[in-house]
């Protein structure tokens, strides 16, 4: 399914779009682009479910015992005093039901997972029972239905077990297996091409020429994308030449469902990514009221979405997490992911004016507080390494005083280590 050609168009006249608005736009305009395929259960880890799964059976399928003990009819017990019941021959165990009927005044041995025999509704546990031969004795106070798991208490046949758009992890696989389902419809993995632009960039492992720096973005962006469960394709480093960037965009779009580029994304002289994307006709420079982050260039090459991120590694990291990440999930068929946030107490103060969202590299102190990195300089990769999450200061928020509550987004909530 191809995206509409104008999916990144911005309303005319908008200059600085609030983050929330930009995200709502992305969310509304993007849709799954990957094919649907059927995979066996054991190949489904990390895949995105393409259709709802309805439970073909109830779980548990029948009432059964939650403990080892004796099954009985609660109505046949006395109101108070010592209870005394006669045991039936036989027992109910997991996988081996008791075939008979338990009469009032009787009980039958039952083990955890054993189906409740006809005539019983409650289980008195071993620890509460004195047994002598075929007689059991226990105190009063057993509740009706005690230690019994109800049929369907986990899920009822016909109910939706998992919704389309769920990314499948261990718990989901258990759910699917528990329902006896051996194969399922998932989205083919999203293929994401990544390249860096910049004449100044050298490859790690190579010697630096004067004026060069190492490409710090490609490894980071490949890992950020990989952590979202997509297939990543490394398209290398591209010099700041229009023809080279045009070729690189075409090649990347040809074999991928989405392209992520760093550098050259704002409107400057050497910003060939944004220029090439506008030449292709379907580009919008999103001037987002966010720090860090310069204009984000969103465009399409042959209907494949291209995310032009800032070259500055910290800005690229933050823009990826805030914008590219949910977009990739949506393109992959997954539900729009809302990152996990915790309210924590600011152990810092920060100058801020209302009118833009700010993301601070931050570290939870394990005692309900959060610190911010010593420097706001957005070029410092050391701040990314030091931090274990981001504090988001909302668009309308002003100065932050020490002791105020701020929202902390741990990197783990974005799938990162
Ligand atoms: P740009 O967005 O291309 O104008 O780049 C902004 C800043 O980020 C410049 O200082 C670049 O040298 C730097 N930069 C761009 N790409 C990378 C990269 N892949 N690794 C490290 N720094 C980069
Ligand atoms: Mg550049």
GROMACS .gro file of C-alpha atoms and ligand atoms in nm:
model
  441
    1UNK     CA    1   0.000   0.000   0.000
    2UNK     CA    2   0.160   0.329  -0.106
    3UNK     CA    3   0.125   0.647   0.095
    4UNK     CA    4  -0.042   0.950  -0.056
    5UNK     CA    5   0.205   1.177  -0.226
    6UNK     CA    6   0.117   1.475  -0.013
    7UNK     CA    7   0.127   1.304   0.320
    8UNK     CA    8   0.383   1.544   0.461
    9UNK     CA    9   0.231   1.865   0.326
   10UNK     CA   10   0.194   2.133   0.591
   11UNK     CA   11  -0.090   2.377   0.626
   12UNK     CA   12   0.006   2.705   0.458
   13UNK     CA   13   0.127   2.984   0.681
   14UNK     CA   14   0.237   2.768   0.971
   15UNK     CA   15   0.582   2.868   1.083
   16UNK     CA   16   0.666   2.689   1.409
   17UNK     CA   17   0.452   2.386   1.470
   18UNK     CA   18   0.414   2.264   1.829
   19UNK     CA   19   0.548   1.911   1.880
   20UNK     CA   20   0.209   1.773   1.977
   21UNK     CA   21   0.052   1.910   1.661
   22UNK     CA   22   0.328   1.774   1.439
   23UNK     CA   23   0.290   1.432   1.601
   24UNK     CA   24  -0.088   1.438   1.557
   25UNK     CA   25  -0.036   1.521   1.187
   26UNK     CA   26   0.212   1.237   1.138
   27UNK     CA   27  -0.016   1.001   1.320
   28UNK     CA   28  -0.316   1.092   1.106
   29UNK     CA   29  -0.132   1.077   0.775
   30UNK     CA   30   0.080   0.765   0.800
   31UNK     CA   31  -0.054   0.417   0.744
   32UNK     CA   32   0.097   0.068   0.720
   33UNK     CA   33   0.298   0.014   0.401
   34UNK     CA   34   0.419  -0.342   0.442
   35UNK     CA   35   0.272  -0.660   0.296
   36UNK     CA   36   0.083  -0.910   0.512
   37UNK     CA   37   0.223  -1.261   0.543
   38UNK     CA   38   0.141  -1.575   0.737
   39UNK     CA   39   0.408  -1.702   0.975
   40UNK     CA   40   0.427  -1.993   1.217
   41UNK     CA   41   0.407  -1.913   1.588
   42UNK     CA   42   0.778  -1.976   1.636
   43UNK     CA   43   0.867  -1.714   1.375
   44UNK     CA   44   0.643  -1.441   1.515
   45UNK     CA   45   0.859  -1.289   1.792
   46UNK     CA   46   0.896  -0.914   1.730
   47UNK     CA   47   0.655  -0.912   1.433
   48UNK     CA   48   0.349  -0.686   1.411
   49UNK     CA   49   0.011  -0.856   1.412
   50UNK     CA   50  -0.182  -0.772   1.093
   51UNK     CA   51  -0.531  -0.884   1.198
   52UNK     CA   52  -0.717  -0.921   1.527
   53UNK     CA   53  -0.702  -1.264   1.688
   54UNK     CA   54  -1.033  -1.385   1.834
   55UNK     CA   55  -1.015  -1.660   2.095
   56UNK     CA   56  -1.133  -1.987   1.937
   57UNK     CA   57  -1.169  -2.144   2.284
   58UNK     CA   58  -1.226  -2.027   2.641
   59UNK     CA   59  -0.942  -2.042   2.892
   60UNK     CA   60  -0.945  -2.221   3.116
   61UNK     CA   61  -1.172  -2.448   2.912
   62UNK     CA   62  -1.334  -2.585   3.232
   63UNK     CA   63  -1.349  -2.499   3.603
   64UNK     CA   64  -1.039  -2.645   3.770
   65UNK     CA   65  -0.845  -2.654   4.097
   66UNK     CA   66  -0.598  -2.378   4.185
   67UNK     CA   67  -0.429  -2.589   4.460
   68UNK     CA   68  -0.376  -2.951   4.565
   69UNK     CA   69  -0.656  -3.056   4.803
   70UNK     CA   70  -1.009  -3.197   4.807
   71UNK     CA   71  -1.303  -3.094   4.588
   72UNK     CA   72  -1.646  -3.074   4.749
   73UNK     CA   73  -1.988  -2.908   4.728
   74UNK     CA   74  -1.986  -2.599   4.948
   75UNK     CA   75  -2.360  -2.634   5.018
   76UNK     CA   76  -2.299  -2.968   5.187
   77UNK     CA   77  -2.078  -2.812   5.461
   78UNK     CA   78  -2.205  -2.722   5.806
   79UNK     CA   79  -2.232  -2.356   5.902
   80UNK     CA   80  -1.971  -2.385   6.180
   81UNK     CA   81  -1.757  -2.630   6.375
   82UNK     CA   82  -1.537  -2.904   6.239
   83UNK     CA   83  -1.621  -3.029   5.894
   84UNK     CA   84  -1.600  -3.401   5.820
   85UNK     CA   85  -1.633  -3.551   5.471
   86UNK     CA   86  -1.592  -3.899   5.325
   87UNK     CA   87  -1.355  -3.939   5.031
   88UNK     CA   88  -1.466  -4.098   4.704
   89UNK     CA   89  -1.242  -4.349   4.530
   90UNK     CA   90  -1.021  -4.199   4.262
   91UNK     CA   91  -0.896  -3.848   4.198
   92UNK     CA   92  -0.890  -3.556   3.955
   93UNK     CA   93  -0.548  -3.453   3.827
   94UNK     CA   94  -0.432  -3.217   3.551
   95UNK     CA   95  -0.504  -3.398   3.227
   96UNK     CA   96  -0.683  -3.688   3.404
   97UNK     CA   97  -1.039  -3.589   3.505
   98UNK     CA   98  -1.243  -3.772   3.768
   99UNK     CA   99  -1.523  -3.952   3.583
  100UNK     CA  100  -1.777  -3.990   3.864
  101UNK     CA  101  -2.016  -3.765   4.053
  102UNK     CA  102  -1.937  -3.644   4.406
  103UNK     CA  103  -2.241  -3.674   4.634
  104UNK     CA  104  -2.322  -3.424   4.913
  105UNK     CA  105  -2.114  -3.506   5.221
  106UNK     CA  106  -1.834  -3.646   5.007
  107UNK     CA  107  -1.511  -3.506   4.872
  108UNK     CA  108  -1.258  -3.622   4.615
  109UNK     CA  109  -0.883  -3.584   4.593
  110UNK     CA  110  -0.790  -3.314   4.340
  111UNK     CA  111  -0.456  -3.178   4.218
  112UNK     CA  112  -0.376  -2.834   4.077
  113UNK     CA  113  -0.518  -2.799   3.726
  114UNK     CA  114  -0.754  -3.096   3.769
  115UNK     CA  115  -1.104  -3.033   3.627
  116UNK     CA  116  -1.363  -2.980   3.902
  117UNK     CA  117  -1.562  -3.308   3.922
  118UNK     CA  118  -1.940  -3.309   3.878
  119UNK     CA  119  -2.106  -3.223   4.211
  120UNK     CA  120  -1.820  -3.000   4.339
  121UNK     CA  121  -1.764  -2.624   4.339
  122UNK     CA  122  -1.491  -2.558   4.599
  123UNK     CA  123  -1.152  -2.695   4.701
  124UNK     CA  124  -1.014  -2.720   5.054
  125UNK     CA  125  -0.635  -2.713   5.037
  126UNK     CA  126  -0.405  -2.984   5.172
  127UNK     CA  127  -0.254  -2.752   5.433
  128UNK     CA  128  -0.596  -2.703   5.599
  129UNK     CA  129  -0.694  -3.070   5.613
  130UNK     CA  130  -0.638  -3.363   5.852
  131UNK     CA  131  -0.679  -3.686   5.665
  132UNK     CA  132  -0.725  -4.030   5.819
  133UNK     CA  133  -0.784  -4.303   5.562
  134UNK     CA  134  -1.094  -4.204   5.369
  135UNK     CA  135  -1.206  -3.931   5.612
  136UNK     CA  136  -1.100  -3.565   5.591
  137UNK     CA  137  -1.153  -3.305   5.865
  138UNK     CA  138  -1.103  -2.926   5.847
  139UNK     CA  139  -1.226  -2.611   6.016
  140UNK     CA  140  -1.523  -2.399   5.912
  141UNK     CA  141  -1.490  -2.083   5.704
  142UNK     CA  142  -1.417  -2.220   5.359
  143UNK     CA  143  -1.563  -1.971   5.109
  144UNK     CA  144  -1.798  -2.084   4.831
  145UNK     CA  145  -1.590  -2.137   4.516
  146UNK     CA  146  -1.266  -2.138   4.718
  147UNK     CA  147  -0.952  -2.235   4.525
  148UNK     CA  148  -1.147  -2.286   4.205
  149UNK     CA  149  -1.044  -2.128   3.874
  150UNK     CA  150  -1.348  -2.046   3.664
  151UNK     CA  151  -1.384  -2.154   3.301
  152UNK     CA  152  -1.324  -1.848   3.083
  153UNK     CA  153  -1.178  -1.637   3.367
  154UNK     CA  154  -0.869  -1.572   3.152
  155UNK     CA  155  -1.052  -1.529   2.822
  156UNK     CA  156  -1.388  -1.631   2.675
  157UNK     CA  157  -1.427  -1.791   2.332
  158UNK     CA  158  -1.502  -1.520   2.077
  159UNK     CA  159  -1.336  -1.237   2.269
  160UNK     CA  160  -1.054  -1.042   2.102
  161UNK     CA  161  -0.733  -1.188   2.236
  162UNK     CA  162  -0.492  -0.957   2.056
  163UNK     CA  163  -0.557  -0.653   1.839
  164UNK     CA  164  -0.403  -0.588   1.497
  165UNK     CA  165  -0.103  -0.359   1.538
  166UNK     CA  166   0.034  -0.540   1.844
  167UNK     CA  167   0.409  -0.599   1.831
  168UNK     CA  168   0.448  -0.954   1.950
  169UNK     CA  169   0.667  -1.030   2.250
  170UNK     CA  170   0.691  -1.330   2.482
  171UNK     CA  171   0.359  -1.265   2.658
  172UNK     CA  172   0.173  -1.234   2.327
  173UNK     CA  173   0.328  -1.555   2.198
  174UNK     CA  174   0.211  -1.732   2.512
  175UNK     CA  175  -0.141  -1.594   2.458
  176UNK     CA  176  -0.148  -1.717   2.097
  177UNK     CA  177  -0.010  -2.060   2.187
  178UNK     CA  178  -0.254  -2.092   2.480
  179UNK     CA  179  -0.540  -2.056   2.233
  180UNK     CA  180  -0.403  -2.335   2.016
  181UNK     CA  181  -0.317  -2.108   1.723
  182UNK     CA  182  -0.020  -2.230   1.520
  183UNK     CA  183   0.012  -1.964   1.250
  184UNK     CA  184  -0.086  -1.600   1.223
  185UNK     CA  185  -0.100  -1.301   0.992
  186UNK     CA  186   0.174  -1.045   1.049
  187UNK     CA  187   0.322  -0.752   0.860
  188UNK     CA  188   0.643  -0.818   0.670
  189UNK     CA  189   0.918  -0.631   0.855
  190UNK     CA  190   0.964  -0.266   0.759
  191UNK     CA  191   1.289  -0.208   0.570
  192UNK     CA  192   1.461   0.115   0.671
  193UNK     CA  193   1.758   0.255   0.480
  194UNK     CA  194   1.997   0.486   0.665
  195UNK     CA  195   2.270   0.714   0.535
  196UNK     CA  196   2.472   1.011   0.656
  197UNK     CA  197   2.557   1.320   0.457
  198UNK     CA  198   2.847   1.559   0.499
  199UNK     CA  199   3.181   1.631   0.329
  200UNK     CA  200   3.342   1.640   0.672
  201UNK     CA  201   3.257   1.281   0.762
  202UNK     CA  202   3.509   0.998   0.788
  203UNK     CA  203   3.447   0.632   0.859
  204UNK     CA  204   3.547   0.496   1.202
  205UNK     CA  205   3.866   0.296   1.155
  206UNK     CA  206   3.998   0.535   0.890
  207UNK     CA  207   4.253   0.811   0.950
  208UNK     CA  208   4.110   1.164   0.974
  209UNK     CA  209   4.213   1.430   0.723
  210UNK     CA  210   4.226   1.792   0.843
  211UNK     CA  211   3.878   1.927   0.905
  212UNK     CA  212   3.719   1.585   0.918
  213UNK     CA  213   3.519   1.423   1.197
  214UNK     CA  214   3.397   1.067   1.229
  215UNK     CA  215   3.044   0.979   1.127
  216UNK     CA  216   2.874   0.945   1.464
  217UNK     CA  217   2.519   0.925   1.330
  218UNK     CA  218   2.501   0.621   1.110
  219UNK     CA  219   2.585   0.362   1.376
  220UNK     CA  220   2.349   0.541   1.614
  221UNK     CA  221   2.057   0.567   1.372
  222UNK     CA  222   2.098   0.208   1.251
  223UNK     CA  223   2.085   0.096   1.615
  224UNK     CA  224   1.791   0.325   1.699
  225UNK     CA  225   1.594   0.191   1.404
  226UNK     CA  226   1.701  -0.168   1.474
  227UNK     CA  227   1.570  -0.136   1.829
  228UNK     CA  228   1.225  -0.069   1.683
  229UNK     CA  229   1.215  -0.414   1.525
  230UNK     CA  230   1.270  -0.305   1.166
  231UNK     CA  231   1.521  -0.440   0.916
  232UNK     CA  232   1.797  -0.183   0.866
  233UNK     CA  233   1.994  -0.120   0.548
  234UNK     CA  234   2.322   0.071   0.570
  235UNK     CA  235   2.364   0.309   0.275
  236UNK     CA  236   2.688   0.462   0.393
  237UNK     CA  237   2.818   0.819   0.391
  238UNK     CA  238   2.733   1.054   0.106
  239UNK     CA  239   2.925   1.374   0.023
  240UNK     CA  240   2.749   1.711   0.004
  241UNK     CA  241   2.701   1.702  -0.373
  242UNK     CA  242   2.348   1.737  -0.511
  243UNK     CA  243   2.389   1.458  -0.767
  244UNK     CA  244   2.538   1.219  -0.512
  245UNK     CA  245   2.256   1.290  -0.268
  246UNK     CA  246   1.990   1.253  -0.537
  247UNK     CA  247   2.139   0.916  -0.636
  248UNK     CA  248   2.165   0.806  -0.275
  249UNK     CA  249   1.803   0.899  -0.204
  250UNK     CA  250   1.684   0.713  -0.513
  251UNK     CA  251   1.890   0.404  -0.432
  252UNK     CA  252   1.780   0.403  -0.068
  253UNK     CA  253   1.413   0.447  -0.157
  254UNK     CA  254   1.435   0.174  -0.418
  255UNK     CA  255   1.506  -0.106  -0.174
  256UNK     CA  256   1.337   0.021   0.142
  257UNK     CA  257   1.000   0.121   0.287
  258UNK     CA  258   1.141   0.427   0.463
  259UNK     CA  259   1.465   0.626   0.451
  260UNK     CA  260   1.643   0.805   0.734
  261UNK     CA  261   1.909   1.060   0.644
  262UNK     CA  262   2.115   1.276   0.875
  263UNK     CA  263   2.264   1.612   0.790
  264UNK     CA  264   2.182   1.867   0.524
  265UNK     CA  265   1.823   1.889   0.628
  266UNK     CA  266   1.774   2.259   0.699
  267UNK     CA  267   1.754   2.529   0.437
  268UNK     CA  268   2.123   2.635   0.419
  269UNK     CA  269   2.368   2.646   0.124
  270UNK     CA  270   2.498   2.295   0.178
  271UNK     CA  271   2.164   2.148   0.275
  272UNK     CA  272   2.122   1.925  -0.025
  273UNK     CA  273   1.893   1.674   0.135
  274UNK     CA  274   1.615   1.926   0.178
  275UNK     CA  275   1.684   2.066  -0.170
  276UNK     CA  276   1.670   1.726  -0.338
  277UNK     CA  277   1.355   1.635  -0.151
  278UNK     CA  278   1.184   1.957  -0.260
  279UNK     CA  279   1.289   1.891  -0.621
  280UNK     CA  280   1.109   1.560  -0.600
  281UNK     CA  281   0.799   1.765  -0.533
  282UNK     CA  282   0.676   1.609  -0.213
  283UNK     CA  283   0.868   1.771   0.065
  284UNK     CA  284   0.789   1.978   0.363
  285UNK     CA  285   1.033   2.142   0.598
  286UNK     CA  286   0.866   2.104   0.929
  287UNK     CA  287   0.967   2.391   1.147
  288UNK     CA  288   0.895   2.230   1.477
  289UNK     CA  289   0.902   2.430   1.796
  290UNK     CA  290   1.140   2.192   1.967
  291UNK     CA  291   1.488   2.202   2.117
  292UNK     CA  292   1.707   2.029   2.018
  293UNK     CA  293   1.611   1.997   1.656
  294UNK     CA  294   1.629   2.223   1.358
  295UNK     CA  295   1.380   2.191   1.077
  296UNK     CA  296   1.297   1.834   1.009
  297UNK     CA  297   1.283   1.759   0.636
  298UNK     CA  298   1.006   1.516   0.560
  299UNK     CA  299   0.968   1.411   0.201
  300UNK     CA  300   0.892   1.128  -0.032
  301UNK     CA  301   1.090   0.968  -0.312
  302UNK     CA  302   0.868   0.745  -0.526
  303UNK     CA  303   0.615   0.755  -0.242
  304UNK     CA  304   0.872   0.618   0.007
  305UNK     CA  305   0.885   0.847   0.312
  306UNK     CA  306   1.220   1.011   0.387
  307UNK     CA  307   1.304   1.153   0.728
  308UNK     CA  308   1.573   1.417   0.700
  309UNK     CA  309   1.716   1.453   1.051
  310UNK     CA  310   1.959   1.718   1.175
  311UNK     CA  311   2.330   1.635   1.143
  312UNK     CA  312   2.403   1.722   1.502
  313UNK     CA  313   2.413   1.380   1.671
  314UNK     CA  314   2.214   1.483   1.979
  315UNK     CA  315   1.946   1.649   1.769
  316UNK     CA  316   1.936   1.349   1.536
  317UNK     CA  317   1.895   1.118   1.836
  318UNK     CA  318   1.613   1.322   1.989
  319UNK     CA  319   1.434   1.383   1.656
  320UNK     CA  320   1.453   1.014   1.582
  321UNK     CA  321   1.294   0.922   1.915
  322UNK     CA  322   1.023   1.185   1.906
  323UNK     CA  323   0.926   1.178   1.536
  324UNK     CA  324   1.086   0.901   1.331
  325UNK     CA  325   1.026   0.628   1.588
  326UNK     CA  326   0.646   0.651   1.609
  327UNK     CA  327   0.632   0.707   1.233
  328UNK     CA  328   0.828   0.387   1.169
  329UNK     CA  329   0.600   0.192   1.400
  330UNK     CA  330   0.296   0.322   1.215
  331UNK     CA  331   0.447   0.241   0.873
  332UNK     CA  332   0.530  -0.107   1.003
  333UNK     CA  333   0.163  -0.165   1.087
  334UNK     CA  334   0.203  -0.121   1.463
  335UNK     CA  335  -0.015   0.092   1.683
  336UNK     CA  336   0.117   0.447   1.736
  337UNK     CA  337   0.352   0.405   2.034
  338UNK     CA  338   0.318   0.645   2.323
  339UNK     CA  339   0.650   0.654   2.507
  340UNK     CA  340   0.651   0.565   2.876
  341UNK     CA  341   0.679   0.870   3.103
  342UNK     CA  342   0.719   0.902   3.480
  343UNK     CA  343   0.662   1.213   3.689
  344UNK     CA  344   0.984   1.285   3.881
  345UNK     CA  345   1.107   1.573   4.093
  346UNK     CA  346   1.347   1.810   3.916
  347UNK     CA  347   1.681   1.826   4.101
  348UNK     CA  348   1.772   2.118   3.877
  349UNK     CA  349   1.634   2.448   3.762
  350UNK     CA  350   1.608   2.543   3.396
  351UNK     CA  351   1.542   2.864   3.209
  352UNK     CA  352   1.268   2.819   2.957
  353UNK     CA  353   1.016   3.034   2.778
  354UNK     CA  354   0.673   2.909   2.679
  355UNK     CA  355   0.642   2.845   2.305
  356UNK     CA  356   0.856   2.540   2.239
  357UNK     CA  357   0.908   2.192   2.372
  358UNK     CA  358   1.250   2.120   2.520
  359UNK     CA  359   1.406   1.782   2.568
  360UNK     CA  360   1.684   1.756   2.825
  361UNK     CA  361   1.924   1.468   2.856
  362UNK     CA  362   1.844   1.344   3.202
  363UNK     CA  363   1.916   1.079   3.459
  364UNK     CA  364   1.683   0.942   3.724
  365UNK     CA  365   1.848   0.941   4.068
  366UNK     CA  366   1.661   0.634   4.194
  367UNK     CA  367   1.500   0.835   4.476
  368UNK     CA  368   1.215   1.002   4.291
  369UNK     CA  369   1.432   1.276   4.145
  370UNK     CA  370   1.590   1.350   3.809
  371UNK     CA  371   1.905   1.540   3.715
  372UNK     CA  372   1.986   1.706   3.386
  373UNK     CA  373   2.314   1.699   3.197
  374UNK     CA  374   2.558   1.973   3.299
  375UNK     CA  375   2.551   2.137   2.956
  376UNK     CA  376   2.270   2.223   2.718
  377UNK     CA  377   2.518   2.218   2.425
  378UNK     CA  378   2.340   1.999   2.179
  379UNK     CA  379   2.656   1.872   2.012
  380UNK     CA  380   2.782   1.673   2.310
  381UNK     CA  381   2.749   1.300   2.260
  382UNK     CA  382   2.881   1.263   2.616
  383UNK     CA  383   2.543   1.388   2.737
  384UNK     CA  384   2.367   1.110   2.553
  385UNK     CA  385   2.599   0.855   2.713
  386UNK     CA  386   2.556   1.008   3.060
  387UNK     CA  387   2.177   1.020   3.040
  388UNK     CA  388   1.932   0.735   3.074
  389UNK     CA  389   1.631   0.922   2.943
  390UNK     CA  390   1.486   1.256   2.841
  391UNK     CA  391   1.298   1.513   3.042
  392UNK     CA  392   1.032   1.677   2.830
  393UNK     CA  393   0.948   2.035   2.919
  394UNK     CA  394   0.613   2.102   2.758
  395UNK     CA  395   0.540   2.371   2.499
  396UNK     CA  396   0.356   2.604   2.735
  397UNK     CA  397   0.586   2.560   3.030
  398UNK     CA  398   0.803   2.843   3.157
  399UNK     CA  399   1.099   2.839   3.398
  400UNK     CA  400   1.148   2.516   3.590
  401UNK     CA  401   1.238   2.550   3.958
  402UNK     CA  402   1.414   2.280   4.155
  403UNK     CA  403   1.151   2.062   4.324
  404UNK     CA  404   0.890   2.091   4.050
  405UNK     CA  405   0.752   1.780   3.888
  406UNK     CA  406   0.874   1.704   3.536
  407UNK     CA  407   0.805   1.419   3.295
  408UNK     CA  408   1.091   1.172   3.249
  409UNK     CA  409   1.099   0.939   2.950
  410UNK     CA  410   1.344   0.653   3.013
  411UNK     CA  411   1.536   0.534   2.707
  412UNK     CA  412   1.419   0.183   2.791
  413UNK     CA  413   1.066   0.299   2.709
  414UNK     CA  414   1.183   0.365   2.353
  415UNK     CA  415   1.324   0.013   2.331
  416UNK     CA  416   1.683   0.129   2.391
  417UNK     CA  417   1.960   0.008   2.619
  418LIG     P1  418   2.418   1.965   0.923
  418LIG     O1  419   2.282   1.931   0.974
  418LIG     O2  420   2.458   1.884   0.806
  418LIG     O3  421   2.428   2.111   0.895
  418LIG     O4  422   2.519   1.934   1.041
  418LIG     C1  423   2.512   1.999   1.166
  418LIG     C2  424   2.632   1.965   1.252
  418LIG     O5  425   2.635   1.827   1.278
  418LIG     C3  426   2.767   1.999   1.185
  418LIG     O6  427   2.853   2.042   1.286
  418LIG     C4  428   2.811   1.864   1.131
  418LIG     O7  429   2.951   1.853   1.117
  418LIG     C5  430   2.759   1.769   1.234
  418LIG     N1  431   2.730   1.638   1.174
  418LIG     C6  432   2.656   1.616   1.066
  418LIG     N2  433   2.651   1.485   1.038
  418LIG     C7  434   2.724   1.424   1.133
  418LIG     C8  435   2.757   1.288   1.159
  418LIG     N3  436   2.711   1.189   1.081
  418LIG     N4  437   2.837   1.260   1.265
  418LIG     C9  438   2.882   1.359   1.344
  418LIG     N5  439   2.853   1.487   1.326
  418LIG    C10  440   2.776   1.522   1.222
  419LIG    MG1  441   2.609   1.874   0.676
   0.00000   0.00000   0.00000
